[in-house]
Short mmCIF file of C-alpha atoms and ligand atoms in Angstrom, two decimals:
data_model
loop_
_atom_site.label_atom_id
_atom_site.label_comp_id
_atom_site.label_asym_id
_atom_site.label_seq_id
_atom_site.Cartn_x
_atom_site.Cartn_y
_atom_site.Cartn_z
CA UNK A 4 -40.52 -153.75 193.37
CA UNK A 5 -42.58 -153.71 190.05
CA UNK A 6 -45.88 -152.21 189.92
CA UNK A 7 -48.59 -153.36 188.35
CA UNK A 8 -49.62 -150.51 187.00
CA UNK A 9 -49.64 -149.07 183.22
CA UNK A 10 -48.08 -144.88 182.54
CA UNK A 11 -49.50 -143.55 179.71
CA UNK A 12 -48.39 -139.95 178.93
CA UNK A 13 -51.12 -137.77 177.29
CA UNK A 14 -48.49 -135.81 174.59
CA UNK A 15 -51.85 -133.70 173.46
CA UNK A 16 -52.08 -132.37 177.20
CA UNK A 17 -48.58 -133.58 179.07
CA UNK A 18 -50.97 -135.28 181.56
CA UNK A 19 -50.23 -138.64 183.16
CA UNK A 20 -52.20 -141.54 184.00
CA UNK A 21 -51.57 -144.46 186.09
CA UNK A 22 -53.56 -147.39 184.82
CA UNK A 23 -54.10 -150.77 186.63
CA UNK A 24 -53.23 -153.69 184.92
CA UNK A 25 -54.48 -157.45 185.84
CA UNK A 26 -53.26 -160.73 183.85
CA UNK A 27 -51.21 -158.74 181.43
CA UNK A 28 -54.54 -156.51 180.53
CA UNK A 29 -55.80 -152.76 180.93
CA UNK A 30 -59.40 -152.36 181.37
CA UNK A 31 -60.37 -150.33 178.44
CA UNK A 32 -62.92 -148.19 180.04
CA UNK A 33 -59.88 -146.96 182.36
CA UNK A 34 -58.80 -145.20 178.90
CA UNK A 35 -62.17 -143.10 179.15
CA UNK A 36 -60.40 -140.69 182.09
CA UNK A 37 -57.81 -139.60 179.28
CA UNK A 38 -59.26 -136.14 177.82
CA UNK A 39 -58.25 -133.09 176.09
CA UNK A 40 -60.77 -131.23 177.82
CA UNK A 41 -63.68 -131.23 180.22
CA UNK A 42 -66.53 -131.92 177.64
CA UNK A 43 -64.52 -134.45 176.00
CA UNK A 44 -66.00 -137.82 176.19
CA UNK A 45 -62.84 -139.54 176.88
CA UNK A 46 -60.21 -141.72 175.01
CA UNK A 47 -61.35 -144.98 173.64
CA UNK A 48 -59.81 -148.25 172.13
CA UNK A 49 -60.22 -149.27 168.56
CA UNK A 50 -59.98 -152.46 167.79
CA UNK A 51 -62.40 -153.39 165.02
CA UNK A 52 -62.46 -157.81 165.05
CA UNK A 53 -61.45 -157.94 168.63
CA UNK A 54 -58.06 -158.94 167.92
CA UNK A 55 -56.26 -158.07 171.01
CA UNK A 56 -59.64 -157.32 173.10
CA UNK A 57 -60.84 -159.86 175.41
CA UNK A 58 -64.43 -159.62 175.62
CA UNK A 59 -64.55 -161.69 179.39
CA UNK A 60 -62.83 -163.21 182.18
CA UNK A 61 -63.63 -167.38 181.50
CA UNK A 62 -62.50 -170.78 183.06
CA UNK A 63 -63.15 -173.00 180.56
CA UNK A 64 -61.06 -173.14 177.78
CA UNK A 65 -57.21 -172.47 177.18
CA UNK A 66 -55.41 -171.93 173.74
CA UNK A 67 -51.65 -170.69 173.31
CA UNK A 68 -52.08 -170.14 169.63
CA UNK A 69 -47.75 -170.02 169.38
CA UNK A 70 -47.22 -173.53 170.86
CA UNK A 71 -50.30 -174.97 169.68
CA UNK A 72 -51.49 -175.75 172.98
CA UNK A 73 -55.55 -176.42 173.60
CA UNK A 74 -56.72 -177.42 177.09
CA UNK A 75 -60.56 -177.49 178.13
CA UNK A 76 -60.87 -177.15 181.81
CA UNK A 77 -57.19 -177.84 182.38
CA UNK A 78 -57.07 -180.67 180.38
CA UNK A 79 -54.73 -181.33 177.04
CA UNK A 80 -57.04 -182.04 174.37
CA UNK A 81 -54.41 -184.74 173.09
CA UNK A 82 -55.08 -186.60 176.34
CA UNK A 83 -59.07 -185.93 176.09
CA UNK A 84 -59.35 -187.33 172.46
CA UNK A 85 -57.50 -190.25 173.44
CA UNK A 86 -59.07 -191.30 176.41
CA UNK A 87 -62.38 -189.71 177.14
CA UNK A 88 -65.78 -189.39 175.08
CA UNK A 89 -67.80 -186.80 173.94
CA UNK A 90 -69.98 -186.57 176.52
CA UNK A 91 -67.81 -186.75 179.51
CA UNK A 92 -66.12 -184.01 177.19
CA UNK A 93 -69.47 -181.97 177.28
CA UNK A 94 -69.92 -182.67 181.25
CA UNK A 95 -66.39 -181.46 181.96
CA UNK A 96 -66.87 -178.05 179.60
CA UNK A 97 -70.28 -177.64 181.36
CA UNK A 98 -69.34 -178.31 185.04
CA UNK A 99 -65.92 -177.45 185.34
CA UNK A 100 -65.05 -181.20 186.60
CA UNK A 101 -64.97 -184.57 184.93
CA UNK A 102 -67.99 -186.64 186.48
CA UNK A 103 -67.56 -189.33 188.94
CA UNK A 104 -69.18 -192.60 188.02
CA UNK A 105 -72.52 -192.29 188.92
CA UNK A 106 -72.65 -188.66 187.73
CA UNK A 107 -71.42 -189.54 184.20
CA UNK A 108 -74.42 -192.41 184.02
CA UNK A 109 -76.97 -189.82 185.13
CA UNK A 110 -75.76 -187.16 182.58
CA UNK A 111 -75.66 -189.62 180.06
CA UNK A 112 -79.19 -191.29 181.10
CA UNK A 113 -80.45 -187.36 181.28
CA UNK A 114 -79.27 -186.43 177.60
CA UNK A 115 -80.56 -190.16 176.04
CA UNK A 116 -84.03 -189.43 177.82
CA UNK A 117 -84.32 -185.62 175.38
CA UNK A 118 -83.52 -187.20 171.71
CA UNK A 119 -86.91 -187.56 171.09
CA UNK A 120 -88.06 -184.07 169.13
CA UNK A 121 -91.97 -183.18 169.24
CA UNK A 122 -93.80 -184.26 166.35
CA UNK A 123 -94.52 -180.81 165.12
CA UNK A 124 -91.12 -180.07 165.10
CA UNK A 125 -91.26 -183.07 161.94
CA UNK A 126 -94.14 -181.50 160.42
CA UNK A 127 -92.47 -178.30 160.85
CA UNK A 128 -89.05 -179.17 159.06
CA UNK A 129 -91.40 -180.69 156.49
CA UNK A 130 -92.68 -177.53 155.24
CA UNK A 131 -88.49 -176.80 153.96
CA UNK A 132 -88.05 -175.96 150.41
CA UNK A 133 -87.11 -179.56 148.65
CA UNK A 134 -83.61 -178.13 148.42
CA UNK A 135 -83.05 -176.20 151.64
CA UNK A 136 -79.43 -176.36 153.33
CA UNK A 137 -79.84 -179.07 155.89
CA UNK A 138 -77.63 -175.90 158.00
CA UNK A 139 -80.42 -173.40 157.40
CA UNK A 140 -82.83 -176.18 158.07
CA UNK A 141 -80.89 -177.07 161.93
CA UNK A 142 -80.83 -172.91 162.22
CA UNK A 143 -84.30 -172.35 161.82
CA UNK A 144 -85.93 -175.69 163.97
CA UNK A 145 -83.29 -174.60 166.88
CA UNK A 146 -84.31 -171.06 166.97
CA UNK A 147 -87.92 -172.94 166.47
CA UNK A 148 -87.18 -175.08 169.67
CA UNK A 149 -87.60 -171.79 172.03
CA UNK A 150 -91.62 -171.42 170.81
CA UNK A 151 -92.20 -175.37 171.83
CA UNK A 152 -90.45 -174.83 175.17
CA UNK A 153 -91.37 -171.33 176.51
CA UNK A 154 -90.74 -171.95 180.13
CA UNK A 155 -86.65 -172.19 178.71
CA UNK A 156 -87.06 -168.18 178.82
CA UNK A 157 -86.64 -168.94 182.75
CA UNK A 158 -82.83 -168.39 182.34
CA UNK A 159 -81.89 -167.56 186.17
CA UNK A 160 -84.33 -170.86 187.10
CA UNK A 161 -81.39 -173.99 187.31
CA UNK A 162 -83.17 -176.08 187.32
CA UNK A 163 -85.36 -175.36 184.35
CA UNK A 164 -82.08 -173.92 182.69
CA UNK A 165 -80.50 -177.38 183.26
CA UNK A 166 -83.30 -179.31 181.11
CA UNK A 167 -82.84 -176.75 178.18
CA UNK A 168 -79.05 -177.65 178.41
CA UNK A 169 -80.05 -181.40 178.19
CA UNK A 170 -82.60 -180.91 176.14
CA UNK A 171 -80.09 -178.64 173.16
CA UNK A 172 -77.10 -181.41 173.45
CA UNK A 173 -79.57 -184.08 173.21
CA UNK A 174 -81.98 -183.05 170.47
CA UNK A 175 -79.18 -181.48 168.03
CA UNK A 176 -78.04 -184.73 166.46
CA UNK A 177 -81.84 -185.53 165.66
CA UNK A 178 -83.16 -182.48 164.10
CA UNK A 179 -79.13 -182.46 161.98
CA UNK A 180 -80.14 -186.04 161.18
CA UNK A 181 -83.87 -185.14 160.18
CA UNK A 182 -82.39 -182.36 158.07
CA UNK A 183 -80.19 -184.66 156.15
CA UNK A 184 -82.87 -187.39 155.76
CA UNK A 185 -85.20 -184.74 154.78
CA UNK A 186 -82.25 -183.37 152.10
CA UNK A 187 -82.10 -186.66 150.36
CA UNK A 188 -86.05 -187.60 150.64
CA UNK A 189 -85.76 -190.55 153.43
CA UNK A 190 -88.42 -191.00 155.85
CA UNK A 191 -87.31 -189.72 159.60
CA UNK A 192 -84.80 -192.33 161.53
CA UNK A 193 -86.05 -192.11 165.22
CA UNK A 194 -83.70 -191.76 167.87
CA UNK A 195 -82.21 -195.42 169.46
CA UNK A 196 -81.40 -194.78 172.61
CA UNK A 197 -79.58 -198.21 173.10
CA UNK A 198 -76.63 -196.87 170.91
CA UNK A 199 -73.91 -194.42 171.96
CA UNK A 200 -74.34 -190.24 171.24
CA UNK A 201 -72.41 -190.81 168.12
CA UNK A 202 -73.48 -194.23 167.42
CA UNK A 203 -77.26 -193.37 167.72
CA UNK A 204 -76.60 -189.81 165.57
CA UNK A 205 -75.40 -192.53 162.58
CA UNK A 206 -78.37 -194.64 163.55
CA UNK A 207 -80.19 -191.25 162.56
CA UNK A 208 -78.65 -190.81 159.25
CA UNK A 209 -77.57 -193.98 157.87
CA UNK A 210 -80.37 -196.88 158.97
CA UNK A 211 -82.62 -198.22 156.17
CA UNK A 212 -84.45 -201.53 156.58
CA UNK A 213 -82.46 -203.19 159.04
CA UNK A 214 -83.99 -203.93 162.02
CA UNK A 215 -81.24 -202.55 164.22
CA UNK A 216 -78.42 -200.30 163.13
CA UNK A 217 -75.44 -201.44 164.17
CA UNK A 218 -72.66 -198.58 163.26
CA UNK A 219 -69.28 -199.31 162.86
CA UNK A 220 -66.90 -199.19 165.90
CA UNK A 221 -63.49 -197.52 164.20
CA UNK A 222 -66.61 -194.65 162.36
CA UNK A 223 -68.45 -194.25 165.67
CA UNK A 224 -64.95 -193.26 167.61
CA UNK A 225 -63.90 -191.12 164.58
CA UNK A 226 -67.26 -188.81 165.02
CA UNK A 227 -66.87 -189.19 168.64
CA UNK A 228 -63.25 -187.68 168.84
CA UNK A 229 -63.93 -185.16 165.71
CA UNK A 230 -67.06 -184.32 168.25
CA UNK A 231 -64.72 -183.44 171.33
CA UNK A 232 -61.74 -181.57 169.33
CA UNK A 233 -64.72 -179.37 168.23
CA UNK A 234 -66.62 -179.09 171.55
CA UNK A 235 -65.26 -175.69 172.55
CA UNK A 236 -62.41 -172.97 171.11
CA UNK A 237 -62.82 -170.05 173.63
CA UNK A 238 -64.15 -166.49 172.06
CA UNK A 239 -64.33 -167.45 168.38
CA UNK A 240 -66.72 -165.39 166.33
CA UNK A 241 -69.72 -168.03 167.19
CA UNK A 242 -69.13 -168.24 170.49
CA UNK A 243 -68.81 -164.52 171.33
CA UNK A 244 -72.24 -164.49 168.79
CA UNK A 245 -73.66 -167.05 171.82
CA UNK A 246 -72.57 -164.97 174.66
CA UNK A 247 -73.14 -161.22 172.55
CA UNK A 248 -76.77 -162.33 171.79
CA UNK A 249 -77.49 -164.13 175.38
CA UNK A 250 -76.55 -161.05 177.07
CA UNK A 251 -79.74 -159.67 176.19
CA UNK A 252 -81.50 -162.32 178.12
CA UNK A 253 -82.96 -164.19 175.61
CA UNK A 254 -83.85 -168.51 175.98
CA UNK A 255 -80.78 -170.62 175.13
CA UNK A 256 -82.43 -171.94 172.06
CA UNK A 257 -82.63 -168.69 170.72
CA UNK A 258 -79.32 -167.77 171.34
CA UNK A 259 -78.09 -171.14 170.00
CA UNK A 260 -79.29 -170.24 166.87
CA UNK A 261 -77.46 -166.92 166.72
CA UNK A 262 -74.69 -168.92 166.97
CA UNK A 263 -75.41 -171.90 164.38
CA UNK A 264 -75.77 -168.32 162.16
CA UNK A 265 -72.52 -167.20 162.96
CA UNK A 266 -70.92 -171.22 162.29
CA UNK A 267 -72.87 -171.03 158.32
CA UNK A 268 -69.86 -168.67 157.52
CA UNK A 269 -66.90 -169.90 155.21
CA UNK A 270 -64.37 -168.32 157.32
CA UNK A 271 -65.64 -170.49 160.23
CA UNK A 272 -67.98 -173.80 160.40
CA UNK A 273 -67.90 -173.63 156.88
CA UNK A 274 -64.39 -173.99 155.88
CA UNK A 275 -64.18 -177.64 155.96
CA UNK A 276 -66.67 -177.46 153.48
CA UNK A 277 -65.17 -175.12 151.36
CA UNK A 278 -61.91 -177.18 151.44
CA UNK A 279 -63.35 -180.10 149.68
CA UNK A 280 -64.84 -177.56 147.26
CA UNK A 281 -60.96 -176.23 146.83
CA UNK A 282 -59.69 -179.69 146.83
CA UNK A 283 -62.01 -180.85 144.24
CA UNK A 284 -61.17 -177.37 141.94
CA UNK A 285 -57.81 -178.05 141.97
CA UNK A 286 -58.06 -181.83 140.45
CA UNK A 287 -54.63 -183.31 140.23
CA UNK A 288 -51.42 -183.00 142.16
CA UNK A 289 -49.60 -180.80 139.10
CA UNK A 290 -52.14 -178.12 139.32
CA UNK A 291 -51.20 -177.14 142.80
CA UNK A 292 -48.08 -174.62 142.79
CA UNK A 293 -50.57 -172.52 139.79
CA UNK A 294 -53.04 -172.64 142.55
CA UNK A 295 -50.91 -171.66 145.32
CA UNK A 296 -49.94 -168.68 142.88
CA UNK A 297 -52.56 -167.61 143.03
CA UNK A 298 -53.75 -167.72 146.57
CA UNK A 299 -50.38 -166.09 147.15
CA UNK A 300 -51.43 -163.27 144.13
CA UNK A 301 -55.25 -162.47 146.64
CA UNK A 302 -56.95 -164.35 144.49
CA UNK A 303 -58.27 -166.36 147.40
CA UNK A 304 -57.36 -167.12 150.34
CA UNK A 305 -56.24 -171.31 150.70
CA UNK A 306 -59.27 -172.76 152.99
CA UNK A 307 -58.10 -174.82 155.65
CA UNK A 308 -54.88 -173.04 156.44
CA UNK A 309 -54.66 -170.08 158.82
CA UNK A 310 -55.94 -169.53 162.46
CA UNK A 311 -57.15 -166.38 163.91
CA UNK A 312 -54.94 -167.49 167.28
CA UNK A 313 -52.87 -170.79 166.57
CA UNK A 314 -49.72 -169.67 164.97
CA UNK A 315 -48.13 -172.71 165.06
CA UNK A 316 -49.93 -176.21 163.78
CA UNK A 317 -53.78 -176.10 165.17
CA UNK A 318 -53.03 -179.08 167.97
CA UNK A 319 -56.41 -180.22 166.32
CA UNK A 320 -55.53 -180.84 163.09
CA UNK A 321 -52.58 -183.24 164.20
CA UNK A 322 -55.20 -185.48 165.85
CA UNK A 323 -57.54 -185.32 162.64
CA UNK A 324 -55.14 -186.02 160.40
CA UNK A 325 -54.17 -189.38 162.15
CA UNK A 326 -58.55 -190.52 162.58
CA UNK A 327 -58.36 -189.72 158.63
CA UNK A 328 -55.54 -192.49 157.77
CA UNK A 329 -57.97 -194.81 160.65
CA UNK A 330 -61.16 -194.05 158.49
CA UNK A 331 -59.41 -194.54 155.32
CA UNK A 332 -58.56 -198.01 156.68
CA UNK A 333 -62.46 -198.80 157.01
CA UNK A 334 -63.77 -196.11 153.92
CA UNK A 335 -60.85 -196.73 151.59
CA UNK A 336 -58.61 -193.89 150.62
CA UNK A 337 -60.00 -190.54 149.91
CA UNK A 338 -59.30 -189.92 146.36
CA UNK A 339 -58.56 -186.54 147.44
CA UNK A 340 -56.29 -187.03 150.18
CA UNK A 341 -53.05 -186.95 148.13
CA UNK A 342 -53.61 -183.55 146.75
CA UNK A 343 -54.47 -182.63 150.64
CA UNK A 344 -51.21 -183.95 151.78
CA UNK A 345 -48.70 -182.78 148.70
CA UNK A 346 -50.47 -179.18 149.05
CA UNK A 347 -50.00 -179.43 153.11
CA UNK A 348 -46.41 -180.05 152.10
CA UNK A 349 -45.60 -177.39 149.65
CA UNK A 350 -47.51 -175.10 151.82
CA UNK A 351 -45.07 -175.57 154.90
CA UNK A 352 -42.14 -175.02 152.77
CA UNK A 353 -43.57 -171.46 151.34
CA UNK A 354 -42.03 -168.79 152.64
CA UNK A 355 -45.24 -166.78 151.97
CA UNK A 356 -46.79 -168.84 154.23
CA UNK A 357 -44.13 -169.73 156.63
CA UNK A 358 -43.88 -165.86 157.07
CA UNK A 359 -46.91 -165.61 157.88
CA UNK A 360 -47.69 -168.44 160.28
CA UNK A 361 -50.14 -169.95 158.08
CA UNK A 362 -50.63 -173.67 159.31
CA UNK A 363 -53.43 -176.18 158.74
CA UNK A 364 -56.08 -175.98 160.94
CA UNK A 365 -58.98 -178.29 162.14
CA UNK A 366 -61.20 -178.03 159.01
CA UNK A 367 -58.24 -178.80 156.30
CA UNK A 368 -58.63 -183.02 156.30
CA UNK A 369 -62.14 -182.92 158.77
CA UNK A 370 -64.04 -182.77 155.36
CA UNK A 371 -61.88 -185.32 153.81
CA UNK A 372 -63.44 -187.90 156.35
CA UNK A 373 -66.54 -186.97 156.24
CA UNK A 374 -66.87 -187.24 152.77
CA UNK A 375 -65.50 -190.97 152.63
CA UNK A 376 -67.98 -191.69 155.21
CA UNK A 377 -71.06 -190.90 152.88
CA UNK A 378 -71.60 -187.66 154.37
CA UNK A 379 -72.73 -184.58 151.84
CA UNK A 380 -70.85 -181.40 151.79
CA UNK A 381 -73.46 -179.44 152.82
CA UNK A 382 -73.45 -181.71 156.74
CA UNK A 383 -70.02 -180.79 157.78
CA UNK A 384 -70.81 -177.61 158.75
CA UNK A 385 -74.21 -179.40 160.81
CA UNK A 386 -71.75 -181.93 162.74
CA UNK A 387 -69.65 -179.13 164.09
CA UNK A 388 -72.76 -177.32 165.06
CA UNK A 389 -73.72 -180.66 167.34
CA UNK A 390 -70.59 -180.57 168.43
CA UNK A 391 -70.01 -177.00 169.56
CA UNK A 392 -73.24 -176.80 171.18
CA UNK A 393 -71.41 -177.92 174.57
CA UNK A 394 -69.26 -175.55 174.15
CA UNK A 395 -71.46 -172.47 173.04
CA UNK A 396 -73.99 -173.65 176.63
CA UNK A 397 -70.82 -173.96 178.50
CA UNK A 398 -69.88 -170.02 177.77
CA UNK A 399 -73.45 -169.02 178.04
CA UNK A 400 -74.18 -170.27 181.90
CA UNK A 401 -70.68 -169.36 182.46
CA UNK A 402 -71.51 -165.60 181.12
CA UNK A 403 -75.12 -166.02 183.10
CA UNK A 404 -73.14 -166.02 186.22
CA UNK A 405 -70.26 -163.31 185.75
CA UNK A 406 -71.08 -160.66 187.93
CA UNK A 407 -69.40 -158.44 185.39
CA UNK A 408 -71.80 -159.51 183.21
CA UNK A 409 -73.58 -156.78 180.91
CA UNK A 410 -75.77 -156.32 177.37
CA UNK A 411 -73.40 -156.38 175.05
CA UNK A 412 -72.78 -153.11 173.38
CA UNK A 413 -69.47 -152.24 171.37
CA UNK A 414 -69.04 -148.45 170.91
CA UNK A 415 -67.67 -147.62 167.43
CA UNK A 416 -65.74 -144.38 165.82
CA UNK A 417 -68.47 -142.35 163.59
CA UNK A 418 -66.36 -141.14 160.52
CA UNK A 419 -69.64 -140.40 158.66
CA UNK A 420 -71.17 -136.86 157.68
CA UNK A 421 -71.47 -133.97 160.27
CA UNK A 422 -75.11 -132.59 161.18
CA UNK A 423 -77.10 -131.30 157.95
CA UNK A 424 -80.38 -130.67 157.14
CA UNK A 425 -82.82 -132.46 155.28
CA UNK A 426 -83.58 -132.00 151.39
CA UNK A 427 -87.05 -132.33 149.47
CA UNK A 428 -86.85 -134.97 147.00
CA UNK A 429 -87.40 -131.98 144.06
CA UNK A 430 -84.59 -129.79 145.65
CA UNK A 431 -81.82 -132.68 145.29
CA UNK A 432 -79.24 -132.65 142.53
N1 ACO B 527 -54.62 -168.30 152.40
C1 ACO B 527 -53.81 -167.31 151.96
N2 ACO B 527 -53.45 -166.25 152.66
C2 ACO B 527 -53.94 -166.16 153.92
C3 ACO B 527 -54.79 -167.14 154.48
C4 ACO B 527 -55.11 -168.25 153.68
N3 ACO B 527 -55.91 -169.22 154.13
N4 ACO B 527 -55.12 -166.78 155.74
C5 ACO B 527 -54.51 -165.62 155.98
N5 ACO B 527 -53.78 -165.23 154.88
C6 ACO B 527 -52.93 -164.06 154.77
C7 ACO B 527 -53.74 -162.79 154.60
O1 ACO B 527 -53.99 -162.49 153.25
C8 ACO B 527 -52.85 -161.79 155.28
O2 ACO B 527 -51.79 -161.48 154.38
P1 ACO B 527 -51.17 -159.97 154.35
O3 ACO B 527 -50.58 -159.77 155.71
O4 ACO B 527 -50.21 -159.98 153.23
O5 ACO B 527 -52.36 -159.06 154.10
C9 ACO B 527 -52.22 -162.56 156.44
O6 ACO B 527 -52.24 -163.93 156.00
C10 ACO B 527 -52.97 -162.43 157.74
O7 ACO B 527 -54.33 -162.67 157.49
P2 ACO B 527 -55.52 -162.16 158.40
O8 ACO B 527 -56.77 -162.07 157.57
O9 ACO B 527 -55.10 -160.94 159.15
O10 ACO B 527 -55.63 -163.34 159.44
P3 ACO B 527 -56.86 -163.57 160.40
O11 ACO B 527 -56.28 -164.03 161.67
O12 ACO B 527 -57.74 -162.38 160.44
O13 ACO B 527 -57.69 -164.72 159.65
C11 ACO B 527 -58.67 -166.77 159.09
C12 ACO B 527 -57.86 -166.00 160.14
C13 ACO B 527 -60.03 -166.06 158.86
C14 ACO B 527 -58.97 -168.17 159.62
C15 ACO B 527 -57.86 -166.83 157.78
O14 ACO B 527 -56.61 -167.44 157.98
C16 ACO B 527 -58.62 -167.53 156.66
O15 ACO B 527 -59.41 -166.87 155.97
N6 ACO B 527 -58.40 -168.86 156.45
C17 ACO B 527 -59.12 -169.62 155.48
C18 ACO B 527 -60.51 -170.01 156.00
C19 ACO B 527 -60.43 -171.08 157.06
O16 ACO B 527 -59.76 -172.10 156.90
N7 ACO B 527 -61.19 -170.89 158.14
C20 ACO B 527 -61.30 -171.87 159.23
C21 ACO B 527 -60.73 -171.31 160.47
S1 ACO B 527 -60.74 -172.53 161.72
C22 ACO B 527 -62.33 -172.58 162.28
O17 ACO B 527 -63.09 -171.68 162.19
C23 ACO B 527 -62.72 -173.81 162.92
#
């Protein structure tokens, strides 16, 4: 019979180590027994962007990056964007189950009853540069949130760790809204908590003088499903900020910020934006093979293609690609959307990319649809924040409870100087 058990052969010494190994993994600090000699601290991995390191043991969300499967809590996402909603989406990541009927109403009654934000929190966002990043703006009045709600630092309290949970899902869409209005010098849209979570957030951003916003159906689903298919991607580098900075303790609003930080970057959150930006750079249909050259030459990399763990086509960016041609219906056609398609195409065919499993992924037509809805660039990057916000609480109260849980604290290799003693400014050459 097999053993589950890892030999590793120390060639330095001849030594031999038996190592245990559970779900396919080692335990890295089991390397720390391997040493040359006594005094030697003890062998160590190195694995610099955690690329083959998993940081935790979770139960929430499933990705087999070579078959371009995603499944939260079990579930396919194919199956979740057809038939579920956002918030049941952000129940099931948060609880583990999908509600029963009166639990859904509650949950949904709980997060309507936190839209509202404080009114200092207003006067607060009001003192923004004129031209602040409506992303910078939702960073700062998040991390801000922690200072109006300082019992949320209770983090072991559930109950009082519950509200904070209702309280970040419900009040993200307002202050994203806020820090749009506040981007394009419209007075505040307060939350109408009639409407759906997707149909109030457009309430937020789009209603003028009409008496009641009414948004439209076929626009409302589109956010809603964009909103689940974004809701939660395992350890990606702003969830494993989430968990990295919550295992120092801190409030959840705190830490929520920390990971809205980590979303800003291009290689993340911000990709869809930078898409559009590529898109738009590369004008016309013709132009495309020179600009593939040259993303093939390191000139850049092509935004919107490539995946850290899907190899195959992100099972994401099947779905989006369908809500686009819905949107279209209602938007008309994105000017841009034929250059997306006939560089999608040429791109599949490349053997540069081929060979390297470079597929679309979730951002490459998400800013297309955005944009033909009236959104600005710089809000993509705000709408995935609202919707990974389930996701990013789901992986903090699920770290919370690990009883493996620690501060996190990587070790590194030091490659720099060796002891040496200080020189006077004068003495220096
Ligand atoms: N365009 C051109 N070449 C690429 C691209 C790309 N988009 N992505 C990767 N490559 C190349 C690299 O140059 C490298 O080539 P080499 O082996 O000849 O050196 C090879 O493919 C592997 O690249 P890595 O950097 O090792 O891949 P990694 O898994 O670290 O990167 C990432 C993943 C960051 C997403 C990358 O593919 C990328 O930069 N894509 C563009 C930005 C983007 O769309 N980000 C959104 C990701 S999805 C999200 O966050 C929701």
């Amino acid at each position: 019979m097999s053993k589950e058990t890892l030999t590793i052969t120390d060639n330095r010494t001849g030594q031999t180590y038996e190592i245990p190994v559970n779900n396919d993994t080692i335990q890295a600090i089991d390397l720390r027994q391997i040493k040359v000699s006594e005094g030697d601290f003890g062998m160590m991995s190195y694995d610099p962007a955690y690329s083959n390191t998993a940081s935790c043991k979770s139960t929430i969300t499933f990705i087999d990056g070579d078959k371009g499967i995603l499944l939260y809590r079990g579930y396919p996402i194919e199956q979740l964007a057809k038939r579920s909603n956002y918030l049941e989406v952000a129940y099931l990541l948060l609880y583990g189950e999908l509600p029963s009927k009166s639990k859904y109403d509650k949950w949904v009654h709980d997060i309507t009853h936190h839209t509202f934000i404080h009114e200092n929190i207003k006067k607060f966002m009001d003192g923004f540069r004129y031209d602040a990043h409506p992303m910078g703006m939702l960073l700062g009045t998040v991390g801000a949130l922690s200072t109006f709600y300082p019992e949320a630092k209770e983090i072991f309290d559930t109950r009082l760790r519950e509200i904070q949970l209702h309280r970040l899902i419900a009040k993200l869409p307002t202050i994203a809204a806020f820090s749009y209005r506040r981007t394009v010098g419209q007075p505040y849209v307060y939350p109408d908590n009639d409407l759906s979570y997707t149909g109030n957030f457009l309430n937020m951003m789009f209603k003028m003088t009409e008496l009641k916003y009414k948004p439209d159906p076929v626009i409302e689903k589109a956010i809603d499903v964009l909103f689940m298919l974004h809701a939660d991607h395992e350890q990606n580098c702003s969830t494993s900020a989430m968990r990295s900075v919550g295992s120092s303790l801190p409030d959840p609003f705190s830490a929520t910020a920390a990971a809205i930080a980590a979303l800003y970057g291009p290689l993340h959150g911000g990709a869809n934006e930078a898409v559009l930006n590529m898109l738009q750079q590369i004008e016309s249909k013709d132009k495309i093979p020179e600009y593939i050259k040259r993303a093939k030459e390191g000139e850049f990399r092509l935004m919107g293609f490539g995946h850290r763990v899907y190899k195959s086509y992100d099972p994401r960016a099947k779905i989006v690609k369908q809500i686009a041609h819905e949107v279209f219906e209602v938007t008309g056609k994105n000017p841009l959307l034929d250059i997306a398609l006939e560089l999608e195409r040429i791109v599949l065919e490349d053997e540069y990319f081929v060979k390297r499993k470079l597929y679309p992924n979730v951002d490459f037509y998400s800013g297309l649809i955005y944009q033909s809805m009236g959104l600005p660039t710089s809000m993509f990057t705000v709408l995935f924040a609202i919707a990974r916000t389930a996701g990013w609480l789901a992986q903090w109260k699920e770290m919370l409870q690990d009883e493996e849980r620690k501060i996190s604290r990587p070790r590194q290799i030091y490659v720099g100087p060796e002891k040496r003693d200080y020189i006077p400014i004068d003495e220096r050459a």
